[in-house]
């Protein structure tokens, strides 16, 4: 199986994993609740599947190096990396919204293998990515957060 959300099998396995998540699943690291994590993932991945609204800048050598290491050498995202301020969700949602966010998570992930237009958003740490790289980054991002909650 390709570890890429653009792959139907990989997306299906990610959806199966999120179904094991519970509202009271404790975080093994970090401070988000399960509901806050789902909101965080949903906001980011919904944006990825929408047309780009920012103009891509040239990828710096530093971004290129970080991207190469994180996407192709490291088996998973490291713990403890701070999310950019615009996608932090601590305190932004009530735990009563868990089921709604869980259903939305599955719906967004199901759209990835069907997404036919290029994903043109720049990544804040990796710079410009092509669709295949975004599929890999999205898979690693979701895997990171589901492992954060033991699923």
Short mmCIF file of C-alpha atoms in Angstrom, two decimals:
data_model
loop_
_atom_site.label_atom_id
_atom_site.label_comp_id
_atom_site.label_asym_id
_atom_site.label_seq_id
_atom_site.Cartn_x
_atom_site.Cartn_y
_atom_site.Cartn_z
CA UNK A 1 0.00 0.00 0.00
CA UNK A 2 1.24 3.47 -0.86
CA UNK A 3 1.30 5.80 2.12
CA UNK A 4 -0.39 8.58 0.19
CA UNK A 5 -3.91 9.93 0.66
CA UNK A 6 -4.33 10.03 -3.11
CA UNK A 7 -4.26 6.21 -2.96
CA UNK A 8 -7.73 4.77 -2.37
CA UNK A 9 -6.53 1.91 -0.14
CA UNK A 10 -4.45 4.25 2.03
CA UNK A 11 -7.37 6.66 2.39
CA UNK A 12 -9.67 3.77 3.37
CA UNK A 13 -7.27 2.60 6.06
CA UNK A 14 -7.02 6.14 7.43
CA UNK A 15 -10.82 6.31 7.67
CA UNK A 16 -10.91 2.95 9.48
CA UNK A 17 -8.37 4.27 11.97
CA UNK A 18 -10.32 7.45 12.73
CA UNK A 19 -13.41 5.32 13.45
CA UNK A 20 -11.48 3.84 16.41
CA UNK A 21 -10.97 7.31 17.91
CA UNK A 22 -13.20 8.27 20.84
CA UNK A 23 -14.00 11.74 22.25
CA UNK A 24 -12.18 10.84 25.47
CA UNK A 25 -9.15 9.23 23.79
CA UNK A 26 -6.17 10.67 25.69
CA UNK A 27 -3.34 12.39 23.83
CA UNK A 28 -0.04 10.53 24.16
CA UNK A 29 1.72 13.87 23.53
CA UNK A 30 0.66 17.47 22.97
CA UNK A 31 -2.25 19.38 24.44
CA UNK A 32 -5.11 19.01 21.93
CA UNK A 33 -8.21 16.98 22.67
CA UNK A 34 -9.39 14.43 20.11
CA UNK A 35 -12.06 16.89 18.91
CA UNK A 36 -9.53 19.72 18.55
CA UNK A 37 -7.24 17.41 16.58
CA UNK A 38 -10.05 16.45 14.20
CA UNK A 39 -10.91 20.12 13.64
CA UNK A 40 -7.22 20.88 13.01
CA UNK A 41 -6.92 18.09 10.42
CA UNK A 42 -10.25 18.92 8.79
CA UNK A 43 -9.43 22.60 8.36
CA UNK A 44 -6.06 21.86 6.77
CA UNK A 45 -7.18 19.07 4.47
CA UNK A 46 -10.37 20.85 3.38
CA UNK A 47 -8.19 23.80 2.37
CA UNK A 48 -5.88 21.50 0.40
CA UNK A 49 -8.77 20.26 -1.72
CA UNK A 50 -9.96 23.81 -2.43
CA UNK A 51 -8.48 26.11 -5.08
CA UNK A 52 -5.31 27.86 -3.92
CA UNK A 53 -5.83 31.41 -2.67
CA UNK A 54 -2.20 32.26 -1.97
CA UNK A 55 0.49 32.86 -4.53
CA UNK A 56 3.29 30.32 -4.35
CA UNK A 57 6.71 31.72 -3.54
CA UNK A 58 9.98 30.17 -4.57
CA UNK A 59 10.90 27.25 -2.31
CA UNK A 60 14.02 28.08 -0.30
CA UNK A 61 16.96 25.69 0.01
CA UNK A 62 16.10 25.30 3.69
CA UNK A 63 12.51 24.31 2.85
CA UNK A 64 13.73 21.93 0.15
CA UNK A 65 16.11 20.26 2.63
CA UNK A 66 13.45 19.98 5.34
CA UNK A 67 10.94 18.60 2.82
CA UNK A 68 13.40 16.00 1.55
CA UNK A 69 14.22 14.77 5.04
CA UNK A 70 10.70 14.81 6.48
CA UNK A 71 8.84 13.40 3.47
CA UNK A 72 11.36 10.88 2.14
CA UNK A 73 13.79 9.93 4.92
CA UNK A 74 11.91 10.17 8.22
CA UNK A 75 9.34 7.38 8.63
CA UNK A 76 6.90 9.75 10.39
CA UNK A 77 6.49 13.36 11.46
CA UNK A 78 8.33 14.25 14.67
CA UNK A 79 6.43 14.98 17.88
CA UNK A 80 6.35 18.46 19.35
CA UNK A 81 6.46 20.56 16.17
CA UNK A 82 4.28 23.66 16.63
CA UNK A 83 1.56 24.16 14.05
CA UNK A 84 1.37 27.55 12.32
CA UNK A 85 -0.87 29.93 14.30
CA UNK A 86 -3.60 29.95 11.65
CA UNK A 87 -4.25 26.20 12.10
CA UNK A 88 -4.05 25.92 15.88
CA UNK A 89 -7.36 24.77 17.34
CA UNK A 90 -6.72 24.60 21.10
CA UNK A 91 -9.92 25.80 22.79
CA UNK A 92 -11.66 26.44 19.44
CA UNK A 93 -14.27 23.67 19.62
CA UNK A 94 -16.39 21.86 22.21
CA UNK A 95 -16.02 18.12 22.70
CA UNK A 96 -19.74 17.83 21.89
CA UNK A 97 -18.73 18.40 18.24
CA UNK A 98 -16.64 15.20 18.14
CA UNK A 99 -18.98 13.04 16.05
CA UNK A 100 -19.59 15.83 13.53
CA UNK A 101 -15.82 16.34 13.13
CA UNK A 102 -15.21 12.58 12.87
CA UNK A 103 -17.77 12.25 10.05
CA UNK A 104 -16.29 15.30 8.30
CA UNK A 105 -12.78 13.81 8.62
CA UNK A 106 -13.91 10.64 6.81
CA UNK A 107 -15.72 12.65 4.12
CA UNK A 108 -12.65 14.80 3.42
CA UNK A 109 -10.28 11.82 3.30
CA UNK A 110 -12.64 10.02 0.88
CA UNK A 111 -12.30 12.96 -1.51
CA UNK A 112 -8.50 12.73 -1.79
CA UNK A 113 -8.28 9.71 -4.18
CA UNK A 114 -11.01 11.28 -6.34
CA UNK A 115 -9.36 14.71 -6.49
CA UNK A 116 -8.25 15.28 -10.07
CA UNK A 117 -7.04 18.88 -10.14
CA UNK A 118 -3.54 19.80 -8.98
CA UNK A 119 -3.04 20.71 -5.33
CA UNK A 120 -1.25 24.06 -5.58
CA UNK A 121 -1.00 25.31 -2.02
CA UNK A 122 2.44 26.16 -0.63
CA UNK A 123 3.35 24.32 2.59
CA UNK A 124 4.51 26.60 5.44
CA UNK A 125 7.56 24.44 6.22
CA UNK A 126 8.21 22.54 2.95
CA UNK A 127 7.51 25.23 0.33
CA UNK A 128 5.81 24.33 -2.95
CA UNK A 129 4.69 20.72 -3.30
CA UNK A 130 3.20 18.84 -6.23
CA UNK A 131 0.01 16.80 -5.76
CA UNK A 132 1.88 13.54 -5.12
CA UNK A 133 3.99 15.22 -2.43
CA UNK A 134 0.86 16.73 -0.89
CA UNK A 135 -0.76 13.27 -0.80
CA UNK A 136 2.28 11.93 1.07
CA UNK A 137 2.43 14.94 3.43
CA UNK A 138 -1.31 14.67 4.13
CA UNK A 139 -0.99 10.95 4.90
CA UNK A 140 1.95 11.58 7.26
CA UNK A 141 0.07 14.45 8.92
CA UNK A 142 -3.02 12.34 9.62
CA UNK A 143 -0.92 9.36 10.69
CA UNK A 144 0.95 11.63 13.12
CA UNK A 145 -2.25 12.85 14.77
CA UNK A 146 -3.98 9.48 14.88
CA UNK A 147 -0.86 7.98 16.52
CA UNK A 148 -0.98 10.95 18.93
CA UNK A 149 -4.28 9.48 20.16
CA UNK A 150 -3.26 5.84 20.03
CA UNK A 151 -5.02 4.89 16.81
#
